[in-house]
XYZ file of C-alpha atoms in Angstrom:
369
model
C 0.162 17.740 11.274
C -0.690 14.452 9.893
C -4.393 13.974 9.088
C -5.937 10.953 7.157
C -6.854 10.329 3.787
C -9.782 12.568 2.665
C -10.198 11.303 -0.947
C -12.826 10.412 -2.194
C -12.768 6.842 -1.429
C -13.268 8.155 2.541
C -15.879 10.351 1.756
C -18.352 8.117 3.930
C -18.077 5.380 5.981
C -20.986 3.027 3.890
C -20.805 4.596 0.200
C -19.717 2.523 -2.716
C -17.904 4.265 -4.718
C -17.276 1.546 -7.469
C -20.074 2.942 -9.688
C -18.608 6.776 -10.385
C -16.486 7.853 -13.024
C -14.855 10.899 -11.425
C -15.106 12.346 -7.812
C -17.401 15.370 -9.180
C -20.199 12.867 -9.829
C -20.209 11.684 -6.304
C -20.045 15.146 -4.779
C -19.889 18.490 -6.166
C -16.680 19.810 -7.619
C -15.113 17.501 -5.708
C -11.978 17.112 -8.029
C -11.127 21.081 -7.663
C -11.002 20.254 -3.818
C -9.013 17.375 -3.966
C -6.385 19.122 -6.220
C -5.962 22.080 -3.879
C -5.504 19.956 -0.901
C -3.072 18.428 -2.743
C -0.876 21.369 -3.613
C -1.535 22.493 0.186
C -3.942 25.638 -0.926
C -5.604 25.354 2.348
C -6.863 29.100 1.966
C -8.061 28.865 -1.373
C -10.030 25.563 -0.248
C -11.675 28.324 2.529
C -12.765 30.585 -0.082
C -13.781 27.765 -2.555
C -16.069 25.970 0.334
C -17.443 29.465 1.282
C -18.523 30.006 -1.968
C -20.051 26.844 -2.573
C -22.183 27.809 0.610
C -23.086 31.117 -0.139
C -24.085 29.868 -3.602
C -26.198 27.456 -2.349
C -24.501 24.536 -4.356
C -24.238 21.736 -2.089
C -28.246 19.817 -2.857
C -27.154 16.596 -0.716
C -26.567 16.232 2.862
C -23.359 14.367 1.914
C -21.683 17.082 -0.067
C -22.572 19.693 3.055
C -20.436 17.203 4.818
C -17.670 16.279 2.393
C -17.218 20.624 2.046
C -17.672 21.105 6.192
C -14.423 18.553 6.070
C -12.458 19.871 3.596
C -12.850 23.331 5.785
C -12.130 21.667 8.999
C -9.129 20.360 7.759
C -8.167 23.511 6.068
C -8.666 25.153 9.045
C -6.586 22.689 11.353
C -3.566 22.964 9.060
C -3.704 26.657 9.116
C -4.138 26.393 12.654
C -7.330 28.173 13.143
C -7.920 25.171 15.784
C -10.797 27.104 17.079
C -12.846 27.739 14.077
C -11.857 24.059 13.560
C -13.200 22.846 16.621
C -16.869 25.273 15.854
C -17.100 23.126 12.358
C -16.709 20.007 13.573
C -18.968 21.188 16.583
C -21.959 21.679 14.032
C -21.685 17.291 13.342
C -21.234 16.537 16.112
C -24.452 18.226 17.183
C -26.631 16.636 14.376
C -25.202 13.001 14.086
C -28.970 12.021 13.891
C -29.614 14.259 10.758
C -26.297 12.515 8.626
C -27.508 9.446 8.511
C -29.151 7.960 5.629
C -32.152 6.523 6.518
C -33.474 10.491 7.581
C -33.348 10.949 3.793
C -34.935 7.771 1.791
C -35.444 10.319 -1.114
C -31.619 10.860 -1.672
C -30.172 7.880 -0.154
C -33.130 4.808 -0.864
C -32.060 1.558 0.618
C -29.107 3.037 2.364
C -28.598 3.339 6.523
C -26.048 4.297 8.686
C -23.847 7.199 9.230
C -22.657 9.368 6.454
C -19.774 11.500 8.675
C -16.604 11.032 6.521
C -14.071 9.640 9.502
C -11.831 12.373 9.329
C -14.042 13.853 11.120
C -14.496 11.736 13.718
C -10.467 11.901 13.740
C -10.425 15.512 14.172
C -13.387 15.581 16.828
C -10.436 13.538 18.797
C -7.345 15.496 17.700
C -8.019 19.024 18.085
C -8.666 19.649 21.784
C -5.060 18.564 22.464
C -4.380 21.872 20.032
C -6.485 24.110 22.758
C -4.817 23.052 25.377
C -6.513 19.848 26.490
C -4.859 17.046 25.973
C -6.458 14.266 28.010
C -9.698 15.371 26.342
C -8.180 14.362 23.183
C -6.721 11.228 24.746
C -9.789 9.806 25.873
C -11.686 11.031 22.642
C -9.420 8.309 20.714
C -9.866 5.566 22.963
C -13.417 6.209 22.598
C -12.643 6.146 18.701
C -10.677 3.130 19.158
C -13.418 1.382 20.718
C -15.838 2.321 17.823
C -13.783 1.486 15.443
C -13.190 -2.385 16.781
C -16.863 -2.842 17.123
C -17.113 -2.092 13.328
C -14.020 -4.513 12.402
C -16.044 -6.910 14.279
C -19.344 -6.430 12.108
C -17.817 -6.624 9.267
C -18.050 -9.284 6.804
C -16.886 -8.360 3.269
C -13.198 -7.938 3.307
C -12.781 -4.236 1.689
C -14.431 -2.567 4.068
C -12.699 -4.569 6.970
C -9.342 -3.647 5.570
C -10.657 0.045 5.409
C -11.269 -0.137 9.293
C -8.110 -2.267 9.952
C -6.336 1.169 8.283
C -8.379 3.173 10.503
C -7.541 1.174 13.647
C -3.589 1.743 12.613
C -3.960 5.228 12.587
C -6.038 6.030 15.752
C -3.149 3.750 17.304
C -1.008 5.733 16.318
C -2.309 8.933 17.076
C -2.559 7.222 20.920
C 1.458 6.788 20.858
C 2.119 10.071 19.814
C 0.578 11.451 22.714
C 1.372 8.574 24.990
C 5.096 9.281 23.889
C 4.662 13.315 24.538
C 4.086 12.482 28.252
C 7.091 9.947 28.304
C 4.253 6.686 29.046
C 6.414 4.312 27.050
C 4.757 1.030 28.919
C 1.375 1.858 27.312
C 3.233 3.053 24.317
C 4.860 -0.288 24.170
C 1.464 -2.381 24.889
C -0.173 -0.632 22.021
C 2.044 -1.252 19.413
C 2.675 -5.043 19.998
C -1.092 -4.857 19.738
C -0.787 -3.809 16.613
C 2.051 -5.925 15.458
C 0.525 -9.099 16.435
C -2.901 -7.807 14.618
C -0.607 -7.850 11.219
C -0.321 -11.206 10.177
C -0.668 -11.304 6.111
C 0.878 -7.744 5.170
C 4.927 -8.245 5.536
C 5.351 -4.954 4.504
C 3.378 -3.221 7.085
C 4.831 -5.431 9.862
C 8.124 -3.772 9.508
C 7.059 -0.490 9.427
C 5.350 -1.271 13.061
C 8.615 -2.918 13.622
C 10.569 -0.035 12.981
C 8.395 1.947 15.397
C 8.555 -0.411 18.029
C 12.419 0.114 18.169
C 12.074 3.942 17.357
C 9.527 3.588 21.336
C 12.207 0.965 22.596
C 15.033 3.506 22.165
C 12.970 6.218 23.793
C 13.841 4.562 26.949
C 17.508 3.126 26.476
C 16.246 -0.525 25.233
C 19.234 -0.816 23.243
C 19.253 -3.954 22.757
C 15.288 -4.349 22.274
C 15.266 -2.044 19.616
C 18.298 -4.203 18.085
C 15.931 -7.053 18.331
C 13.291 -5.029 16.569
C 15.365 -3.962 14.311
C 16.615 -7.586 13.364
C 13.387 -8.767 12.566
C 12.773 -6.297 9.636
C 15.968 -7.399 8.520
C 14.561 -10.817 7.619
C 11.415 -9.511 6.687
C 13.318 -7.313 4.065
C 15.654 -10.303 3.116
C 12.412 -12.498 1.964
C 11.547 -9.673 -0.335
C 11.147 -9.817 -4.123
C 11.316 -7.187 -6.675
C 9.995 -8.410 -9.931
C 8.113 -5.310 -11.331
C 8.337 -1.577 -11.018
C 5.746 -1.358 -7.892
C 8.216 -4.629 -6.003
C 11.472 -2.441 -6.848
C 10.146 0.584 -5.001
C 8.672 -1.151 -2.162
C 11.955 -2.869 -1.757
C 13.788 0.443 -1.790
C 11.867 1.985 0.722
C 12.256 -1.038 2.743
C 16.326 -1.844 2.525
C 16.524 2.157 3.171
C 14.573 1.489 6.283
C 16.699 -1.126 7.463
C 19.685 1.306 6.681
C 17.775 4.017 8.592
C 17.907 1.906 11.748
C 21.396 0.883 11.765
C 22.187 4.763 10.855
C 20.064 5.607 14.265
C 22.060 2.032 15.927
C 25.219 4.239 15.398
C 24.035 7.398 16.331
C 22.721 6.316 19.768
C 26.254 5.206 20.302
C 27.883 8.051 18.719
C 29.689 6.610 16.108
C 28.307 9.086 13.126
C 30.946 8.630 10.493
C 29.086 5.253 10.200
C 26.077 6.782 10.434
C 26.971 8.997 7.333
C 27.842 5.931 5.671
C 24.372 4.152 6.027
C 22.242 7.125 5.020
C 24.571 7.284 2.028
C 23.541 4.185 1.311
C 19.904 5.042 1.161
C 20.666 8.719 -0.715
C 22.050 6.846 -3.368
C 19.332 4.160 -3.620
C 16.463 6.912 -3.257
C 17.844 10.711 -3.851
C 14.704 11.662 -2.168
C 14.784 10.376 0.940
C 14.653 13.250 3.177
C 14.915 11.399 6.449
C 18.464 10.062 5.177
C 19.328 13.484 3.831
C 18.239 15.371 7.159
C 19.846 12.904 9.126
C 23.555 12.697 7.121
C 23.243 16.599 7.423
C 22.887 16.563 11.316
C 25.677 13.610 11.631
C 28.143 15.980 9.882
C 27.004 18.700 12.190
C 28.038 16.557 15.053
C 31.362 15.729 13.272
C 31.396 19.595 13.103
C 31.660 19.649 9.351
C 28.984 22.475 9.108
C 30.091 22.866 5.465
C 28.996 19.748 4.454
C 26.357 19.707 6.515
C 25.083 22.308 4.695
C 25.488 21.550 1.363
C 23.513 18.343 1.605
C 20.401 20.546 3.506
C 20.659 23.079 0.653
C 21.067 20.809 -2.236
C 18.021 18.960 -0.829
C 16.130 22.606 -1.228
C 17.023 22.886 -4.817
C 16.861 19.180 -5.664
C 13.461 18.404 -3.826
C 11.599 21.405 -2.627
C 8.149 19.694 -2.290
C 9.794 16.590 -0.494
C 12.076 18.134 1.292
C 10.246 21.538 2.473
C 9.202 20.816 6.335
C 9.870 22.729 9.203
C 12.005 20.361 11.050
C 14.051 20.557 7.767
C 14.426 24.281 7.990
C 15.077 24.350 11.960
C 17.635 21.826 11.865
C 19.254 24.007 8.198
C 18.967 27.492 10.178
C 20.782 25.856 13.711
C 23.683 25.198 10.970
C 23.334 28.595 9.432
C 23.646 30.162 13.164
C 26.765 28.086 14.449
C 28.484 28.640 10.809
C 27.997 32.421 9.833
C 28.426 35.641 11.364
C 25.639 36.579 9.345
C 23.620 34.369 9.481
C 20.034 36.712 10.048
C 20.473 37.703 6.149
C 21.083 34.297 5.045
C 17.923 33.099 6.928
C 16.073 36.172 5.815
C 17.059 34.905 1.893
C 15.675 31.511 2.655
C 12.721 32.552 4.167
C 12.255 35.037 1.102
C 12.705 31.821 -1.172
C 9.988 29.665 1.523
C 7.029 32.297 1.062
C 7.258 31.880 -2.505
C 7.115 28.119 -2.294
C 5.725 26.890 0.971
C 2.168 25.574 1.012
C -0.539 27.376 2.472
C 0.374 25.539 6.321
C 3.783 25.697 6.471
C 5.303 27.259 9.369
C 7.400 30.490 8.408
C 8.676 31.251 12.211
C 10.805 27.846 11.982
C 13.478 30.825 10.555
C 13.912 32.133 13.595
C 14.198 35.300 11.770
């Protein structure tokens, strides 16, 4: 599951962060936290947060809130979506008390809500986990709407890019389920919303772009998504790469344009050109799982399940922490099954090889074992 920045930049929606020299001075111990969430310790961040309460260690409202998040989103990833829901529950019962005008001794001169967004992100994600996915729906539209009537008080441009980000993701998170239910009008609505909202950032325009033809070939718009497709052509075109930070943007962006003509050729079947365009990006970006996934499953369908799984394995040894994910390992383990006899034993020595490695969320039952 993909769940939004929690660093310490997003801690709260108003605080100014431009004064601290590490996270740990703006909340406790906040480094440790960040570094397991980074490695994927989800459990360890349960027992660290638990102690932290039991010690009685959090003084500020804030840092209750900051830990409460980190264990909601520990929770989600581990999907303990109940426990989850109880956490965020506990805010969303008390928005009065996290604001910072109900504590002038901590907070003097400050007002307005302190609830870090990903909260407010999971308050709108997780009932779709429980079964109730129109309850989530109509949570984010009622984010969305928040959201726009902050872009449209704000005055200092930071903090309006901050909730232009925000807007992009809730979006988002509205397509996704918009798409799971097949609604690809709305899904299409939405994102030329959001295309026409990005006017200065070139590089974020073709990633919406991209999308749009990713939703216009959920519905046989061939030649829509061609047209989509064509316009991050030029968009890539115009690029310049004239320091390190230019050169990888411009990877990324030519290995999106290859990306699309690979998924051009594989709508129409033709995946020995397919092969040839993630190639392309491979040997621009060795890490580019998508390509490397994608080649595998083209080679599949050209029923070269040798190959095919070579590349997936290779990836494994080359790339474990890019290249671990579960659709990875589903799509590795179909190969395994149409190749090998034995093919239980091989998945049991992968998924041996995954419990050593995996992080804390990562689904073990994509095996199949």
């Amino acid at each position: 599951m993909s769940l939004p920045s929690s660093d310490a930049q997003t801690v709260t929606e108003h605080e100014n962060t431009d004064s601290v020299n590490s996270y740990n001075d703006l909340c406790y111990d906040l480094s440790s936290l960040q570094d397991l969430a980074c490695r994927g310790s989800w459990r360890s961040i349960l027992d660290k947060v638990a102690q932290a309460r039991s010690g009685s260690l959090l003084s500020k409202p804030h840092e209750h809130l900051v830990y409460l998040s980190y264990n909601a989103i520990a929770l989600t990833k581990l999907r303990r979506f109940s426990e989850a829901v109880a956490e965020v529950e506990l805010v969303e019962k008390g928005l009065d008390i996290y604001r910072y005008e109900m504590h002038p001794h901590h907070y003097p001169n400050r007002h307005g809500s302190m609830v870090p967004f990903v909260l407010r992100w999971l308050h709108a994600e997780l009932p779709s986990k429980l079964g109730k996915p129109h309850e989530s729906l109509d949570r984010f539209y009622t984010l969305l709407q928040f959201i726009r009537e902050k872009l449209s008080n704000c005055l200092e441009n930071v903090p309006r890019q901050v909730w232009r980000n925000r807007e992009c993701l809730v979006i988002n998170s509205i397509i996704s389920h918009h798409l799971s239910y097949k609604q690809y009008g709305v899904c299409l609505d939405l994102m030329k919303d959001l295309i026409n909202g990005e006017t200065n950032d070139s590089i974020a325009s073709a990633i919406l772009w991209s999308k749009l033809g990713f939703v216009q070939l959920q519905f046989g718009d061939l030649e829509g998504a061609k047209g989509s497709f064509g316009v991050i052509e030029g968009i890539v075109k115009d690029l310049k790469g004239e320091n390190e930070t230019e050169i990888e943007i411009m990877i990324k962006m030519k290995n999106l344009v290859n990306r699309n003509n690979a998924l051009m050729f594989m709508v129409e079947k033709d995946y020995a050109s397919a092969v040839r365009e993630y190639q392309e990006c491979i040997d621009r970006d060795s890490s580019d799982v998508i390509a490397i996934n994608n080649k595998a499953l083209c080679l599949m369908y050209m029923r070269d399940l040798s190959d095919s799984i070579k590349v997936m394995e290779n990836a494994l040894e080359r790339i474990p922490t890019s290249a671990l994910n579960e659709t990875f390992v589903v799509n590795l383990c179909s190969m395994y099954e149409l190749a090998y006899v034995n093919h239980s034993d091989i998945k049991k020595t992968l998924g041996s090889w995954i419990a050593r490695v995996a992080p804390d969320d990562f689904d073990t039952s994509c095996t199949r074992i």
